[in-house]
Amino acid sequence: MLANGSVRCDLCHHRCVIAEGGVGLCKVRRNENRTITLPYYGRASALSVDPVEKKPLYHFLPGTYTYSIGYVGCNLWCPFCQNYAISQSVDAQTQRVTPESIVRSALDSGCPSVSHTYSEPLVHAEFVIESMKAAKAAGLRSVLVTNGCARSPAADEVLSACDAVNVDIKAWDPEMYRSELGGDLELVKDFITRAFRNGVHVEATTLVIPGKNDDDDQIDGIASFLSSLSPDLPLHISAYRPVYRYTIPATTASTIERLVGVAARHLGYVYAGNVWGETSTTTCRVCGATLVGRRGYSVDASGLDGNLCSHCGAPAPFFAPR
Ligand code: SF4
Ligand code: SF4
């Protein structure tokens, strides 16, 4: 506790000092009676059954659906946020859920996993961790789709309960991260490194915005960093479309194609995203057989036998238990 009844939240890089009755920058963590409380604990802004490829996760339980839950609020303020109605406001309509009700819904809908996604789940870390533990007890996997801006111990606690993450790496420019998005690139790198070292399945996504992060050096930096952990980490290079505060024209397919080529100098699995008519194939690096074919969200994973190539039996970098 600080002077005047203020408290500090250490969950993310902002380290907000919150006055009595006030909220932090994410709008969801409140100081009530000199204690941090979570008024939106267990409040879901969205519940949906999505292909796991939509997260996007291409090497995690391919071809399955994931029960997806969104919250309200975010600790960043990206001007291109596609989910700004729930990330930048806490006034969205919500419904009450519990870790147990989420597990029940996931099981009822035949999903092998639960995803915490859409807005920023990490600012609801306590609820997310409880839900992940309940999912694990029921034999379900847990996925986190995140901006990766959380400090430890919270980051480590979430990661220890989690099976897979997709982390946005929004740029390779610390200044853009800080001034335009309110984020912290070093913290994102640290989060990804912790996830990888904790044995969590890691994929990353970069939304390419013309004039902001579409030069080769940015993508080269991102891919090179991921490759320093493992050249097998999948990177999704996605096209932006104008939304929320950005009116910059959409990213062209040729830009995405060029940047996929840049990233592929470092990484074995680089995928284009948000491109019309998008298809992708992951092949066995030993025999060249198709492991997984994708056309949009239509997925054929029959080339995998668990995480082995069903043709030659070579190990494949997939989280796909039999
Ligand atoms: S999680 Fe929210 S309240 Fe806590 S430091 Fe980050 S922005 Fe501030
Ligand atoms: S981190 Fe994600 S949810 Fe938050 S503002 Fe940025 S794009 Fe939106």
PDB file of C-alpha atoms in Angstrom, residues 22-193:
ATOM      1  CA  GLY A  22      -9.963   4.341  -9.052  1.00  0.00           C
ATOM      2  CA  VAL A  23      -9.005   1.914 -11.789  1.00  0.00           C
ATOM      3  CA  GLY A  24      -5.766   1.182 -13.622  1.00  0.00           C
ATOM      4  CA  LEU A  25      -5.054   1.986 -17.261  1.00  0.00           C
ATOM      5  CA  CYS A  26      -6.651  -1.309 -18.330  1.00  0.00           C
ATOM      6  CA  LYS A  27      -9.905  -0.115 -16.670  1.00  0.00           C
ATOM      7  CA  VAL A  28     -10.475  -3.507 -15.051  1.00  0.00           C
ATOM      8  CA  ARG A  29      -8.327  -3.548 -11.921  1.00  0.00           C
ATOM      9  CA  ARG A  30      -9.739  -1.353  -9.173  1.00  0.00           C
ATOM     10  CA  ASN A  31      -8.586  -0.086  -5.801  1.00  0.00           C
ATOM     11  CA  GLU A  32     -11.318  -0.792  -3.279  1.00  0.00           C
ATOM     12  CA  ASN A  33     -10.444  -0.309   0.369  1.00  0.00           C
ATOM     13  CA  ARG A  34      -6.742  -0.337  -0.447  1.00  0.00           C
ATOM     14  CA  THR A  35      -6.988  -3.722  -2.162  1.00  0.00           C
ATOM     15  CA  ILE A  36      -6.919  -4.518  -5.851  1.00  0.00           C
ATOM     16  CA  THR A  37     -10.296  -5.942  -6.807  1.00  0.00           C
ATOM     17  CA  LEU A  38     -11.654  -7.307 -10.066  1.00  0.00           C
ATOM     18  CA  PRO A  39     -15.175  -6.007 -10.671  1.00  0.00           C
ATOM     19  CA  TYR A  40     -15.336  -7.873 -13.993  1.00  0.00           C
ATOM     20  CA  TYR A  41     -14.230 -11.188 -12.545  1.00  0.00           C
ATOM     21  CA  GLY A  42     -16.027 -13.937 -14.466  1.00  0.00           C
ATOM     22  CA  ARG A  43     -17.722 -11.520 -16.884  1.00  0.00           C
ATOM     23  CA  ALA A  44     -17.532 -12.730 -20.485  1.00  0.00           C
ATOM     24  CA  SER A  45     -18.051 -10.300 -23.354  1.00  0.00           C
ATOM     25  CA  ALA A  46     -17.991 -13.068 -25.966  1.00  0.00           C
ATOM     26  CA  LEU A  47     -18.397 -16.847 -25.971  1.00  0.00           C
ATOM     27  CA  SER A  48     -17.897 -18.747 -29.185  1.00  0.00           C
ATOM     28  CA  VAL A  49     -16.721 -21.988 -30.748  1.00  0.00           C
ATOM     29  CA  ASP A  50     -13.913 -21.236 -33.210  1.00  0.00           C
ATOM     30  CA  PRO A  51     -11.509 -23.264 -35.317  1.00  0.00           C
ATOM     31  CA  VAL A  52      -8.230 -23.275 -33.386  1.00  0.00           C
ATOM     32  CA  GLU A  53      -6.633 -22.003 -36.618  1.00  0.00           C
ATOM     33  CA  LYS A  54      -8.562 -18.748 -36.095  1.00  0.00           C
ATOM     34  CA  LYS A  55      -6.545 -17.845 -32.960  1.00  0.00           C
ATOM     35  CA  PRO A  56      -4.292 -18.316 -35.040  1.00  0.00           C
ATOM     36  CA  LEU A  57      -2.652 -21.582 -33.966  1.00  0.00           C
ATOM     37  CA  TYR A  58      -1.609 -23.787 -36.887  1.00  0.00           C
ATOM     38  CA  HIS A  59       0.566 -26.320 -35.026  1.00  0.00           C
ATOM     39  CA  PHE A  60      -1.654 -26.954 -31.994  1.00  0.00           C
ATOM     40  CA  LEU A  61      -4.385 -29.605 -32.169  1.00  0.00           C
ATOM     41  CA  PRO A  62      -4.824 -28.848 -35.904  1.00  0.00           C
ATOM     42  CA  GLY A  63      -8.304 -29.155 -37.343  1.00  0.00           C
ATOM     43  CA  THR A  64     -10.064 -28.929 -33.951  1.00  0.00           C
ATOM     44  CA  TYR A  65     -12.427 -26.347 -32.481  1.00  0.00           C
ATOM     45  CA  THR A  66     -11.708 -24.344 -29.361  1.00  0.00           C
ATOM     46  CA  TYR A  67     -14.237 -22.927 -26.898  1.00  0.00           C
ATOM     47  CA  SER A  68     -13.373 -19.217 -26.842  1.00  0.00           C
ATOM     48  CA  ILE A  69     -14.022 -16.629 -24.192  1.00  0.00           C
ATOM     49  CA  GLY A  70     -13.479 -12.873 -24.371  1.00  0.00           C
ATOM     50  CA  TYR A  71     -13.414 -10.328 -21.572  1.00  0.00           C
ATOM     51  CA  VAL A  72     -13.409  -6.516 -21.364  1.00  0.00           C
ATOM     52  CA  GLY A  73     -10.490  -4.091 -21.163  1.00  0.00           C
ATOM     53  CA  CYS A  74      -6.877  -4.155 -22.249  1.00  0.00           C
ATOM     54  CA  ASN A  75      -3.585  -2.731 -21.025  1.00  0.00           C
ATOM     55  CA  LEU A  76      -2.709  -1.491 -24.547  1.00  0.00           C
ATOM     56  CA  TRP A  77      -4.549   0.945 -26.810  1.00  0.00           C
ATOM     57  CA  CYS A  78      -3.696  -0.123 -30.346  1.00  0.00           C
ATOM     58  CA  PRO A  79      -5.285   2.322 -32.834  1.00  0.00           C
ATOM     59  CA  PHE A  80      -5.977  -0.631 -35.158  1.00  0.00           C
ATOM     60  CA  CYS A  81      -7.684  -2.854 -32.582  1.00  0.00           C
ATOM     61  CA  GLN A  82     -10.241  -5.053 -34.299  1.00  0.00           C
ATOM     62  CA  ASN A  83     -11.964  -5.686 -30.979  1.00  0.00           C
ATOM     63  CA  TYR A  84     -11.889  -2.110 -29.708  1.00  0.00           C
ATOM     64  CA  ALA A  85     -15.541  -2.261 -28.574  1.00  0.00           C
ATOM     65  CA  ILE A  86     -14.569  -4.743 -25.847  1.00  0.00           C
ATOM     66  CA  SER A  87     -10.881  -3.877 -25.378  1.00  0.00           C
ATOM     67  CA  GLN A  88     -11.118  -0.109 -24.977  1.00  0.00           C
ATOM     68  CA  SER A  89     -14.314   0.008 -22.973  1.00  0.00           C
ATOM     69  CA  VAL A  90     -15.690  -1.923 -20.045  1.00  0.00           C
ATOM     70  CA  ASP A  91     -19.286  -1.055 -20.943  1.00  0.00           C
ATOM     71  CA  ALA A  92     -19.842  -3.944 -23.333  1.00  0.00           C
ATOM     72  CA  GLN A  93     -22.634  -6.361 -22.479  1.00  0.00           C
ATOM     73  CA  THR A  94     -21.267  -9.286 -20.500  1.00  0.00           C
ATOM     74  CA  GLN A  95     -22.593 -12.484 -19.030  1.00  0.00           C
ATOM     75  CA  ARG A  96     -21.489 -14.258 -15.915  1.00  0.00           C
ATOM     76  CA  VAL A  97     -19.398 -17.388 -16.332  1.00  0.00           C
ATOM     77  CA  THR A  98     -17.460 -19.572 -13.935  1.00  0.00           C
ATOM     78  CA  PRO A  99     -14.477 -21.852 -14.542  1.00  0.00           C
ATOM     79  CA  GLU A 100     -16.892 -24.768 -14.166  1.00  0.00           C
ATOM     80  CA  SER A 101     -19.458 -23.382 -16.632  1.00  0.00           C
ATOM     81  CA  ILE A 102     -16.707 -22.773 -19.196  1.00  0.00           C
ATOM     82  CA  VAL A 103     -15.495 -26.353 -18.851  1.00  0.00           C
ATOM     83  CA  ARG A 104     -19.060 -27.660 -19.190  1.00  0.00           C
ATOM     84  CA  SER A 105     -19.678 -25.579 -22.313  1.00  0.00           C
ATOM     85  CA  ALA A 106     -16.390 -26.667 -23.877  1.00  0.00           C
ATOM     86  CA  LEU A 107     -17.155 -30.330 -23.211  1.00  0.00           C
ATOM     87  CA  ASP A 108     -20.754 -29.976 -24.454  1.00  0.00           C
ATOM     88  CA  SER A 109     -19.515 -28.432 -27.698  1.00  0.00           C
ATOM     89  CA  GLY A 110     -16.906 -31.156 -28.218  1.00  0.00           C
ATOM     90  CA  CYS A 111     -13.931 -28.803 -27.998  1.00  0.00           C
ATOM     91  CA  PRO A 112     -10.640 -30.256 -26.724  1.00  0.00           C
ATOM     92  CA  SER A 113      -9.459 -26.811 -25.617  1.00  0.00           C
ATOM     93  CA  VAL A 114     -10.555 -23.512 -24.107  1.00  0.00           C
ATOM     94  CA  SER A 115      -9.136 -20.250 -25.496  1.00  0.00           C
ATOM     95  CA  HIS A 116      -8.879 -16.971 -23.606  1.00  0.00           C
ATOM     96  CA  THR A 117      -8.912 -14.465 -26.441  1.00  0.00           C
ATOM     97  CA  TYR A 118     -10.520 -11.481 -28.256  1.00  0.00           C
ATOM     98  CA  SER A 119      -9.541  -8.696 -25.790  1.00  0.00           C
ATOM     99  CA  GLU A 120      -6.589  -9.000 -23.368  1.00  0.00           C
ATOM    100  CA  PRO A 121      -7.034 -11.972 -21.014  1.00  0.00           C
ATOM    101  CA  LEU A 122      -3.920 -11.216 -18.941  1.00  0.00           C
ATOM    102  CA  VAL A 123      -5.533  -8.288 -17.140  1.00  0.00           C
ATOM    103  CA  HIS A 124      -7.981 -10.914 -15.825  1.00  0.00           C
ATOM    104  CA  ALA A 125      -5.135 -13.222 -14.833  1.00  0.00           C
ATOM    105  CA  GLU A 126      -6.755 -14.529 -11.648  1.00  0.00           C
ATOM    106  CA  PHE A 127      -9.886 -15.740 -13.442  1.00  0.00           C
ATOM    107  CA  VAL A 128      -7.900 -17.060 -16.406  1.00  0.00           C
ATOM    108  CA  ILE A 129      -5.637 -19.119 -14.134  1.00  0.00           C
ATOM    109  CA  GLU A 130      -8.620 -20.599 -12.267  1.00  0.00           C
ATOM    110  CA  SER A 131     -10.300 -21.468 -15.548  1.00  0.00           C
ATOM    111  CA  MET A 132      -7.138 -23.048 -16.914  1.00  0.00           C
ATOM    112  CA  LYS A 133      -6.802 -25.191 -13.810  1.00  0.00           C
ATOM    113  CA  ALA A 134     -10.437 -26.292 -14.079  1.00  0.00           C
ATOM    114  CA  ALA A 135      -9.911 -27.098 -17.765  1.00  0.00           C
ATOM    115  CA  LYS A 136      -6.853 -29.192 -16.976  1.00  0.00           C
ATOM    116  CA  ALA A 137      -8.731 -31.140 -14.297  1.00  0.00           C
ATOM    117  CA  ALA A 138     -11.366 -31.964 -16.942  1.00  0.00           C
ATOM    118  CA  GLY A 139      -8.769 -33.102 -19.494  1.00  0.00           C
ATOM    119  CA  LEU A 140      -9.034 -29.956 -21.638  1.00  0.00           C
ATOM    120  CA  ARG A 141      -6.141 -27.873 -22.942  1.00  0.00           C
ATOM    121  CA  SER A 142      -5.886 -24.120 -22.456  1.00  0.00           C
ATOM    122  CA  VAL A 143      -4.907 -21.476 -24.978  1.00  0.00           C
ATOM    123  CA  LEU A 144      -3.990 -17.852 -24.353  1.00  0.00           C
ATOM    124  CA  VAL A 145      -4.125 -15.260 -27.133  1.00  0.00           C
ATOM    125  CA  THR A 146      -2.331 -12.230 -25.805  1.00  0.00           C
ATOM    126  CA  ASN A 147      -0.269  -9.106 -26.297  1.00  0.00           C
ATOM    127  CA  GLY A 148       2.304 -10.652 -23.933  1.00  0.00           C
ATOM    128  CA  CYS A 149       2.576  -7.535 -21.771  1.00  0.00           C
ATOM    129  CA  ALA A 150       2.549  -9.084 -18.308  1.00  0.00           C
ATOM    130  CA  ARG A 151       5.269  -9.179 -15.699  1.00  0.00           C
ATOM    131  CA  SER A 152       6.162 -12.071 -13.484  1.00  0.00           C
ATOM    132  CA  PRO A 153       5.064 -13.563 -11.150  1.00  0.00           C
ATOM    133  CA  ALA A 154       1.675 -13.201 -12.891  1.00  0.00           C
ATOM    134  CA  ALA A 155       3.150 -14.128 -16.283  1.00  0.00           C
ATOM    135  CA  ASP A 156       4.757 -17.280 -14.883  1.00  0.00           C
ATOM    136  CA  GLU A 157       1.589 -18.264 -13.044  1.00  0.00           C
ATOM    137  CA  VAL A 158      -0.537 -18.028 -16.184  1.00  0.00           C
ATOM    138  CA  LEU A 159       2.053 -19.804 -18.280  1.00  0.00           C
ATOM    139  CA  SER A 160       2.358 -22.670 -15.828  1.00  0.00           C
ATOM    140  CA  ALA A 161      -1.377 -23.342 -16.260  1.00  0.00           C
ATOM    141  CA  CYS A 162      -1.415 -22.894 -20.016  1.00  0.00           C
ATOM    142  CA  ASP A 163      -0.770 -25.278 -22.933  1.00  0.00           C
ATOM    143  CA  ALA A 164      -0.448 -22.895 -25.885  1.00  0.00           C
ATOM    144  CA  VAL A 165      -0.032 -19.185 -26.550  1.00  0.00           C
ATOM    145  CA  ASN A 166      -0.274 -16.995 -29.556  1.00  0.00           C
ATOM    146  CA  VAL A 167       1.520 -13.751 -28.765  1.00  0.00           C
ATOM    147  CA  ASP A 168       1.278 -10.613 -30.889  1.00  0.00           C
ATOM    148  CA  ILE A 169       4.614  -9.088 -31.785  1.00  0.00           C
ATOM    149  CA  LYS A 170       3.242  -5.857 -33.106  1.00  0.00           C
ATOM    150  CA  ALA A 171       6.494  -4.283 -34.272  1.00  0.00           C
ATOM    151  CA  TRP A 172      10.231  -4.480 -33.749  1.00  0.00           C
ATOM    152  CA  ASP A 173      10.423  -0.850 -32.710  1.00  0.00           C
ATOM    153  CA  PRO A 174      10.344  -0.193 -28.944  1.00  0.00           C
ATOM    154  CA  GLU A 175       9.357   3.434 -29.495  1.00  0.00           C
ATOM    155  CA  MET A 176       6.322   2.558 -31.625  1.00  0.00           C
ATOM    156  CA  TYR A 177       5.313  -0.019 -29.027  1.00  0.00           C
ATOM    157  CA  ARG A 178       5.536   2.568 -26.270  1.00  0.00           C
ATOM    158  CA  SER A 179       4.141   5.703 -27.860  1.00  0.00           C
ATOM    159  CA  GLU A 180       1.487   4.356 -30.246  1.00  0.00           C
ATOM    160  CA  LEU A 181       0.315   1.226 -28.473  1.00  0.00           C
ATOM    161  CA  GLY A 182       1.170   1.718 -24.805  1.00  0.00           C
ATOM    162  CA  GLY A 183       3.117  -1.550 -24.873  1.00  0.00           C
ATOM    163  CA  ASP A 184       6.604  -2.738 -24.000  1.00  0.00           C
ATOM    164  CA  LEU A 185       8.543  -4.751 -26.573  1.00  0.00           C
ATOM    165  CA  GLU A 186      11.090  -6.037 -24.035  1.00  0.00           C
ATOM    166  CA  LEU A 187       8.278  -7.420 -21.891  1.00  0.00           C
ATOM    167  CA  VAL A 188       6.746  -9.149 -24.920  1.00  0.00           C
ATOM    168  CA  LYS A 189      10.099 -10.765 -25.714  1.00  0.00           C
ATOM    169  CA  ASP A 190      10.464 -11.808 -22.093  1.00  0.00           C
ATOM    170  CA  PHE A 191       6.946 -13.287 -22.063  1.00  0.00           C
ATOM    171  CA  ILE A 192       7.576 -15.324 -25.206  1.00  0.00           C
ATOM    172  CA  THR A 193      10.908 -16.537 -23.864  1.00  0.00           C
TER     173      THR A 193
END
